[in-house]
Amino acid sequence: MIEIEFGEIVNVPMNQIWQHEERHFTPWLAQNIEKLGDALGGLQLQVEQTEIYAGSFQLDILAKEVSTNKVVVIENQIYKTDHKHLGQLITYASFFKAEIIIWVSQEITEEHRSAMDWLNNNTSDDLEFYAVEANIIKIGNSQPALNFKLKSFPNEWSKSKPNITSPTSTETGDLYRVFFQKLLDELRETHRFTNARTGQPQSWYSFTSGTKGCTFGCSFARGSKVRAEVYIDTPSQEANKEIFRSFESQKAELEYEFGEELIFEELPTKRASRIAVYREGDIYTDTQTLEDIRAWCIEKLLKFKSVFVNKLDKEIQKNIQG
């Protein structure tokens, strides 16, 4: 008989890894936000600010979900949950008009899990509440391993409000969802472009670029047009316009690298700017044309990433960090 010696699994308290929530855990989570997003079913979380004031309270992380542009608030605790932080979480959600509310803690107590479940079951379909335990383990003398464990999450089948029509119930919304579901699946499984898993009943989808404030996206635009783009939207309008103008001055080189004409749209009345390509098409067309549009979107998104991903990072460093 073969004898196998197994190591002992040891649970490691969070405060042994991060001694201080604000100075240690929050910065780490902000830098590794994609790990949390993956644990929440592939949410594309992008950090906007950390330790930002909401009145007299201070929110740990303000973020957005890139694919839907929803505001996200994240409250952290390196110990077990308490009533104080639950109250603060709701305050932050109200203050920032958040639609995704996330509570991360070493231990989600039963009463607080129940409270988050209650919020999911008795609030608008637009709101999503997540309670997440940060479980850290070691086996023998191994490096610690972190696992985010969902304790409470939205139940889309049980959440309902009378007299509110969900966009998912509309025929057009269903068409968009089917289109983007297939697009996401191919981008994720074939090209490793995104971790996103769920198509939304909306006419557009955005993807993280790896550079804060900049996204790649595709959409059904006005005038029966389909658009693929790089979208420049840092918190600073001045920086966005400087980055845009820098790219515009390189128009010939960028078009040569991209392989076709690029449309430069400064969007002077908005904070953001975009660089895009267009083709004809709308969501109501025949199945084969939609397949062609989907293939076109994938091709252009991959090309935008290839051409712009490193350039975006350099421009951000020059215009914001520098």
CSV table of C-alpha atoms in Angstrom, one decimal:
chain,number,residue,atom,x,y,z
A,1,MET,CA,0.0,0.0,0.0
A,2,ILE,CA,1.4,3.4,-1.0
A,3,GLU,CA,1.5,5.9,1.9
A,4,ILE,CA,0.8,9.5,1.0
A,5,GLU,CA,1.6,12.2,3.4
A,6,PHE,CA,-0.7,15.2,3.1
A,7,GLY,CA,0.1,18.6,4.5
A,8,GLU,CA,-2.2,20.3,6.9
A,9,ILE,CA,-4.4,23.2,5.7
A,10,VAL,CA,-4.0,26.2,8.0
A,11,ASN,CA,-6.3,29.2,7.9
A,12,VAL,CA,-4.3,32.5,8.0
A,13,PRO,CA,-5.9,35.6,9.6
A,14,MET,CA,-6.0,38.6,7.2
A,15,ASN,CA,-4.1,40.8,9.7
A,16,GLN,CA,-1.1,38.4,9.5
A,17,ILE,CA,-0.8,39.3,5.8
A,18,TRP,CA,-2.1,42.9,5.9
A,19,GLN,CA,-1.5,44.6,9.3
A,20,HIS,CA,-3.6,47.7,8.4
A,21,GLU,CA,-6.7,47.9,6.3
A,22,GLU,CA,-6.3,51.4,4.9
A,23,ARG,CA,-2.5,51.3,4.4
A,24,HIS,CA,-2.0,47.7,3.3
A,25,PHE,CA,-5.1,45.7,2.3
A,26,THR,CA,-7.0,48.4,0.3
A,27,PRO,CA,-3.9,49.3,-1.8
A,28,TRP,CA,-3.3,45.6,-2.5
A,29,LEU,CA,-6.9,45.0,-3.5
A,30,ALA,CA,-6.9,48.1,-5.7
A,31,GLN,CA,-3.9,46.7,-7.5
A,32,ASN,CA,-5.4,43.2,-7.8
A,33,ILE,CA,-9.0,44.2,-8.5
A,34,GLU,CA,-9.3,41.7,-11.4
A,35,LYS,CA,-9.1,38.9,-8.8
A,36,LEU,CA,-12.2,40.2,-7.1
A,37,GLY,CA,-13.9,40.7,-10.4
A,38,ASP,CA,-13.2,37.1,-11.4
A,39,ALA,CA,-14.7,35.9,-8.1
A,40,LEU,CA,-17.9,37.8,-8.9
A,41,GLY,CA,-18.6,36.0,-12.1
A,42,GLY,CA,-16.2,38.0,-14.4
A,43,LEU,CA,-17.1,41.6,-13.5
A,44,GLN,CA,-14.8,44.0,-15.2
A,45,LEU,CA,-13.8,46.2,-12.3
A,46,GLN,CA,-11.8,49.3,-12.8
A,47,VAL,CA,-10.6,51.3,-9.8
A,48,GLU,CA,-11.4,55.0,-10.0
A,49,GLN,CA,-10.2,56.2,-6.5
A,50,THR,CA,-9.2,54.8,-3.1
A,51,GLU,CA,-9.9,56.3,0.3
A,52,ILE,CA,-12.3,58.8,-1.1
A,53,TYR,CA,-14.5,60.9,1.3
A,54,ALA,CA,-18.3,60.6,1.3
A,55,GLY,CA,-19.2,63.3,3.7
A,56,SER,CA,-17.5,62.5,7.0
A,57,PHE,CA,-16.8,58.9,6.0
A,58,GLN,CA,-14.1,57.5,3.8
A,59,LEU,CA,-14.9,54.8,1.2
A,60,ASP,CA,-12.2,52.3,0.6
A,61,ILE,CA,-12.5,51.8,-3.1
A,62,LEU,CA,-14.6,53.6,-5.8
A,63,ALA,CA,-14.7,51.7,-9.0
A,64,LYS,CA,-16.8,51.1,-12.1
A,65,GLU,CA,-17.9,48.0,-14.0
A,66,VAL,CA,-16.4,48.7,-17.4
A,67,SER,CA,-18.9,46.6,-19.5
A,68,THR,CA,-21.9,48.4,-18.1
A,69,ASN,CA,-20.4,51.6,-16.8
A,70,LYS,CA,-22.1,51.0,-13.4
A,71,VAL,CA,-20.7,52.7,-10.3
A,72,VAL,CA,-19.1,50.3,-7.8
A,73,VAL,CA,-18.4,50.9,-4.1
A,74,ILE,CA,-16.2,48.5,-2.2
A,75,GLU,CA,-15.9,48.4,1.6
A,76,ASN,CA,-13.1,46.3,3.2
A,77,GLN,CA,-12.5,44.8,6.6
A,78,ILE,CA,-9.6,42.6,7.7
A,79,TYR,CA,-11.7,41.3,10.6
A,80,LYS,CA,-15.3,40.0,10.8
A,81,THR,CA,-18.2,42.2,9.6
A,82,ASP,CA,-20.0,44.6,12.0
A,83,HIS,CA,-23.0,46.9,12.0
A,84,LYS,CA,-20.9,50.0,11.6
A,85,HIS,CA,-19.5,49.0,8.3
A,86,LEU,CA,-22.9,47.8,7.0
A,87,GLY,CA,-24.3,51.3,7.7
A,88,GLN,CA,-21.3,52.9,6.0
A,89,LEU,CA,-21.7,50.6,3.0
A,90,ILE,CA,-25.3,51.8,2.5
A,91,THR,CA,-24.2,55.4,3.0
A,92,TYR,CA,-21.5,55.1,0.3
A,93,ALA,CA,-24.0,53.4,-2.1
A,94,SER,CA,-26.3,56.4,-1.6
A,95,PHE,CA,-23.6,59.0,-1.8
A,96,PHE,CA,-22.0,57.8,-5.0
A,97,LYS,CA,-25.3,56.5,-6.5
A,98,ALA,CA,-23.7,53.0,-6.9
A,99,GLU,CA,-25.4,50.1,-8.5
A,100,ILE,CA,-22.9,47.5,-7.5
A,101,ILE,CA,-22.2,47.3,-3.7
A,102,ILE,CA,-19.4,45.0,-2.5
A,103,TRP,CA,-18.4,44.1,1.1
A,104,VAL,CA,-15.1,42.2,1.5
A,105,SER,CA,-14.3,40.9,5.0
A,106,GLN,CA,-12.4,38.1,6.7
A,107,GLU,CA,-15.7,36.7,8.0
A,108,ILE,CA,-19.2,37.6,6.9
A,109,THR,CA,-21.3,36.9,10.0
A,110,GLU,CA,-24.7,35.1,9.5
A,111,GLU,CA,-26.7,38.2,10.4
A,112,HIS,CA,-24.8,40.3,7.9
A,113,ARG,CA,-25.1,37.7,5.2
A,114,SER,CA,-28.8,37.7,5.9
A,115,ALA,CA,-28.9,41.5,5.7
A,116,MET,CA,-27.2,41.5,2.3
A,117,ASP,CA,-29.6,38.7,1.1
A,118,TRP,CA,-32.5,40.9,2.2
A,119,LEU,CA,-31.1,43.9,0.3
A,120,ASN,CA,-30.8,41.8,-2.8
A,121,ASN,CA,-34.3,40.5,-2.5
A,122,ASN,CA,-36.0,43.7,-1.6
A,123,THR,CA,-34.4,46.4,-3.7
A,124,SER,CA,-34.5,47.4,-7.3
A,125,ASP,CA,-33.2,45.1,-10.0
A,126,ASP,CA,-30.7,47.8,-10.8
A,127,LEU,CA,-28.8,47.2,-7.5
A,128,GLU,CA,-26.4,44.3,-6.8
A,129,PHE,CA,-25.1,43.5,-3.3
A,130,TYR,CA,-22.2,41.2,-2.8
A,131,ALA,CA,-20.7,39.9,0.5
A,132,VAL,CA,-17.3,38.3,0.0
A,133,GLU,CA,-15.1,36.5,2.4
A,134,ALA,CA,-11.3,36.7,1.9
A,135,ASN,CA,-10.1,33.2,2.9
A,136,ILE,CA,-6.3,32.8,3.2
A,137,ILE,CA,-4.8,29.3,3.6
A,138,LYS,CA,-1.4,27.7,3.8
A,139,ILE,CA,-0.4,24.1,3.5
A,140,GLY,CA,2.6,23.5,5.7
A,141,ASN,CA,5.2,26.1,4.9
A,142,SER,CA,3.8,27.1,1.6
A,143,GLN,CA,3.1,30.6,0.4
A,144,PRO,CA,-0.3,31.8,1.5
A,145,ALA,CA,-3.2,31.5,-1.0
A,146,LEU,CA,-6.2,33.8,-1.2
A,147,ASN,CA,-9.6,32.6,-2.2
A,148,PHE,CA,-12.6,35.0,-2.5
A,149,LYS,CA,-15.7,33.2,-1.3
A,150,LEU,CA,-19.1,34.6,-2.2
A,151,LYS,CA,-21.5,34.6,0.8
A,152,SER,CA,-24.3,36.8,-0.7
A,153,PHE,CA,-25.0,37.8,-4.2
A,154,PRO,CA,-27.9,39.0,-6.4
A,155,ASN,CA,-30.6,36.6,-7.2
A,156,GLU,CA,-31.9,37.9,-10.5
A,157,TRP,CA,-34.8,35.4,-10.5
A,158,SER,CA,-36.2,36.4,-7.2
A,159,LYS,CA,-35.6,40.2,-7.4
A,160,SER,CA,-38.5,42.0,-8.8
A,161,LYS,CA,-40.3,45.3,-8.5
A,162,PRO,CA,-43.9,45.9,-9.5
A,163,ASN,CA,-44.6,48.3,-12.4
A,164,ILE,CA,-40.9,48.3,-13.5
A,165,THR,CA,-40.2,47.0,-16.9
A,166,SER,CA,-36.7,45.5,-17.1
A,167,PRO,CA,-34.8,46.1,-20.3
A,168,THR,CA,-34.1,42.4,-20.4
A,169,SER,CA,-37.7,41.7,-21.2
A,170,THR,CA,-37.7,43.7,-24.4
A,171,GLU,CA,-37.2,42.2,-27.8
A,172,THR,CA,-34.4,44.6,-28.7
A,173,GLY,CA,-32.7,43.9,-25.4
A,174,ASP,CA,-32.8,40.2,-26.1
A,175,LEU,CA,-31.2,40.7,-29.5
A,176,TYR,CA,-28.4,42.7,-28.0
A,177,ARG,CA,-27.8,40.2,-25.3
A,178,VAL,CA,-27.5,37.3,-27.7
A,179,PHE,CA,-25.2,39.2,-30.0
A,180,PHE,CA,-22.8,40.3,-27.2
A,181,GLN,CA,-22.9,36.9,-25.5
A,182,LYS,CA,-21.5,35.2,-28.6
A,183,LEU,CA,-19.0,38.1,-28.9
A,184,LEU,CA,-17.8,37.7,-25.3
A,185,ASP,CA,-17.5,34.0,-25.5
A,186,GLU,CA,-15.2,34.1,-28.5
A,187,LEU,CA,-13.1,37.0,-27.1
A,188,ARG,CA,-12.7,35.1,-23.8
A,189,GLU,CA,-12.3,31.5,-25.0
A,190,THR,CA,-10.3,32.1,-28.3
A,191,HIS,CA,-8.5,35.3,-27.8
A,192,ARG,CA,-8.2,35.7,-24.0
A,193,PHE,CA,-9.3,39.3,-24.5
A,194,THR,CA,-11.6,39.5,-21.5
A,195,ASN,CA,-12.9,37.6,-18.5
A,196,ALA,CA,-16.4,38.9,-19.0
A,197,ARG,CA,-19.0,36.1,-19.2
A,198,THR,CA,-22.4,37.6,-19.4
A,199,GLY,CA,-23.9,39.5,-22.3
A,200,GLN,CA,-26.1,42.5,-21.3
A,201,PRO,CA,-29.3,43.8,-22.9
A,202,GLN,CA,-27.6,47.0,-24.1
A,203,SER,CA,-26.3,48.3,-27.4
A,204,TRP,CA,-22.6,48.6,-26.4
A,205,TYR,CA,-19.9,46.8,-24.5
A,206,SER,CA,-16.6,48.1,-23.1
A,207,PHE,CA,-13.5,46.2,-22.1
A,208,THR,CA,-10.6,47.1,-19.8
A,209,SER,CA,-7.4,48.1,-21.6
A,210,GLY,CA,-5.1,47.6,-18.7
A,211,THR,CA,-4.6,51.3,-18.5
A,212,LYS,CA,-6.8,53.2,-15.9
A,213,GLY,CA,-9.3,55.5,-17.6
A,214,CYS,CA,-9.0,53.9,-21.1
A,215,THR,CA,-11.2,51.2,-22.5
A,216,PHE,CA,-11.8,49.4,-25.8
A,217,GLY,CA,-15.3,49.0,-26.9
A,218,CYS,CA,-17.8,48.2,-29.6
A,219,SER,CA,-21.4,49.4,-30.1
A,220,PHE,CA,-24.4,49.8,-32.3
A,221,ALA,CA,-24.3,53.6,-32.9
A,222,ARG,CA,-26.9,56.0,-34.4
A,223,GLY,CA,-27.6,56.0,-38.1
A,224,SER,CA,-27.4,52.2,-38.5
A,225,LYS,CA,-23.6,52.2,-37.8
A,226,VAL,CA,-21.5,49.8,-35.8
A,227,ARG,CA,-18.5,51.3,-34.0
A,228,ALA,CA,-15.3,49.9,-32.5
A,229,GLU,CA,-13.2,52.3,-30.5
A,230,VAL,CA,-10.6,53.2,-27.9
A,231,TYR,CA,-12.2,55.5,-25.4
A,232,ILE,CA,-10.1,57.9,-23.3
A,233,ASP,CA,-11.9,58.9,-20.1
A,234,THR,CA,-9.6,59.5,-17.2
A,235,PRO,CA,-11.0,61.7,-14.4
A,236,SER,CA,-9.2,64.7,-15.9
A,237,GLN,CA,-10.8,66.2,-19.0
A,238,GLU,CA,-7.7,68.3,-19.7
A,239,ALA,CA,-5.5,65.1,-19.7
A,240,ASN,CA,-8.0,63.3,-21.9
A,241,LYS,CA,-7.8,66.1,-24.5
A,242,GLU,CA,-4.0,66.2,-24.4
A,243,ILE,CA,-3.8,62.5,-24.9
A,244,PHE,CA,-6.2,62.7,-27.8
A,245,ARG,CA,-4.3,65.5,-29.5
A,246,SER,CA,-1.1,63.6,-29.0
A,247,PHE,CA,-2.6,60.6,-30.8
A,248,GLU,CA,-4.1,62.8,-33.5
A,249,SER,CA,-0.7,64.3,-34.2
A,250,GLN,CA,0.4,60.7,-34.9
A,251,LYS,CA,-2.6,60.0,-37.2
A,252,ALA,CA,-0.6,58.8,-40.3
A,253,GLU,CA,1.6,56.4,-38.3
A,254,LEU,CA,-1.3,55.0,-36.3
A,255,GLU,CA,-3.4,54.4,-39.5
A,256,TYR,CA,-0.5,52.7,-41.1
A,257,GLU,CA,-0.1,50.4,-38.1
A,258,PHE,CA,-3.9,49.8,-37.8
A,259,GLY,CA,-4.3,49.2,-41.5
A,260,GLU,CA,-7.1,51.6,-42.3
A,261,GLU,CA,-8.4,55.1,-41.7
A,262,LEU,CA,-9.2,56.1,-38.1
A,263,ILE,CA,-11.9,58.6,-37.1
A,264,PHE,CA,-10.6,61.0,-34.4
A,265,GLU,CA,-13.5,62.3,-32.3
A,266,GLU,CA,-12.5,64.8,-29.6
A,267,LEU,CA,-16.1,65.2,-28.2
A,268,PRO,CA,-15.5,68.8,-27.1
A,269,THR,CA,-18.6,68.9,-24.9
A,270,LYS,CA,-17.7,65.7,-23.0
A,271,ARG,CA,-14.9,64.8,-20.6
A,272,ALA,CA,-13.8,61.9,-22.8
A,273,SER,CA,-12.5,61.5,-26.4
A,274,ARG,CA,-12.5,58.6,-28.8
A,275,ILE,CA,-10.7,57.1,-31.7
A,276,ALA,CA,-12.9,54.8,-33.8
A,277,VAL,CA,-13.7,52.9,-36.9
A,278,TYR,CA,-17.2,52.4,-38.3
A,279,ARG,CA,-19.2,50.1,-40.6
A,280,GLU,CA,-22.8,49.8,-41.7
A,281,GLY,CA,-25.2,47.7,-39.6
A,282,ASP,CA,-27.9,47.4,-36.9
A,283,ILE,CA,-29.1,44.8,-34.5
A,284,TYR,CA,-32.3,44.1,-36.6
A,285,THR,CA,-30.4,42.7,-39.6
A,286,ASP,CA,-30.3,39.1,-40.7
A,287,THR,CA,-28.4,36.4,-38.9
A,288,GLN,CA,-25.5,36.1,-41.4
A,289,THR,CA,-25.0,39.9,-41.4
A,290,LEU,CA,-24.9,39.9,-37.6
A,291,GLU,CA,-22.2,37.1,-37.7
A,292,ASP,CA,-20.2,39.4,-40.1
A,293,ILE,CA,-20.6,42.3,-37.7
A,294,ARG,CA,-19.5,40.2,-34.8
A,295,ALA,CA,-16.4,39.0,-36.6
A,296,TRP,CA,-15.7,42.6,-37.6
A,297,CYS,CA,-16.0,43.8,-34.0
A,298,ILE,CA,-13.6,41.1,-32.8
A,299,GLU,CA,-11.1,41.9,-35.5
A,300,LYS,CA,-11.1,45.6,-34.7
A,301,LEU,CA,-11.0,45.2,-30.9
A,302,LEU,CA,-7.9,43.0,-31.3
A,303,LYS,CA,-6.4,45.5,-33.6
A,304,PHE,CA,-7.0,48.4,-31.2
A,305,LYS,CA,-5.4,46.4,-28.4
A,306,SER,CA,-2.4,45.6,-30.6
A,307,VAL,CA,-1.8,49.1,-31.7
A,308,PHE,CA,-2.8,51.2,-28.6
A,309,VAL,CA,-2.3,49.2,-25.5
A,310,ASN,CA,1.4,50.2,-24.9
A,311,LYS,CA,0.8,53.7,-26.3
A,312,LEU,CA,-2.0,54.4,-23.9
A,313,ASP,CA,0.1,53.6,-20.9
A,314,LYS,CA,2.9,55.9,-22.1
A,315,GLU,CA,0.5,58.7,-22.7
A,316,ILE,CA,-1.1,58.3,-19.3
A,317,GLN,CA,2.3,58.4,-17.6
A,318,LYS,CA,3.3,61.5,-19.6
A,319,ASN,CA,0.0,63.5,-19.1
A,320,ILE,CA,-1.1,62.4,-15.7
A,321,GLN,CA,1.6,60.6,-13.7
A,322,GLY,CA,4.3,62.8,-15.1
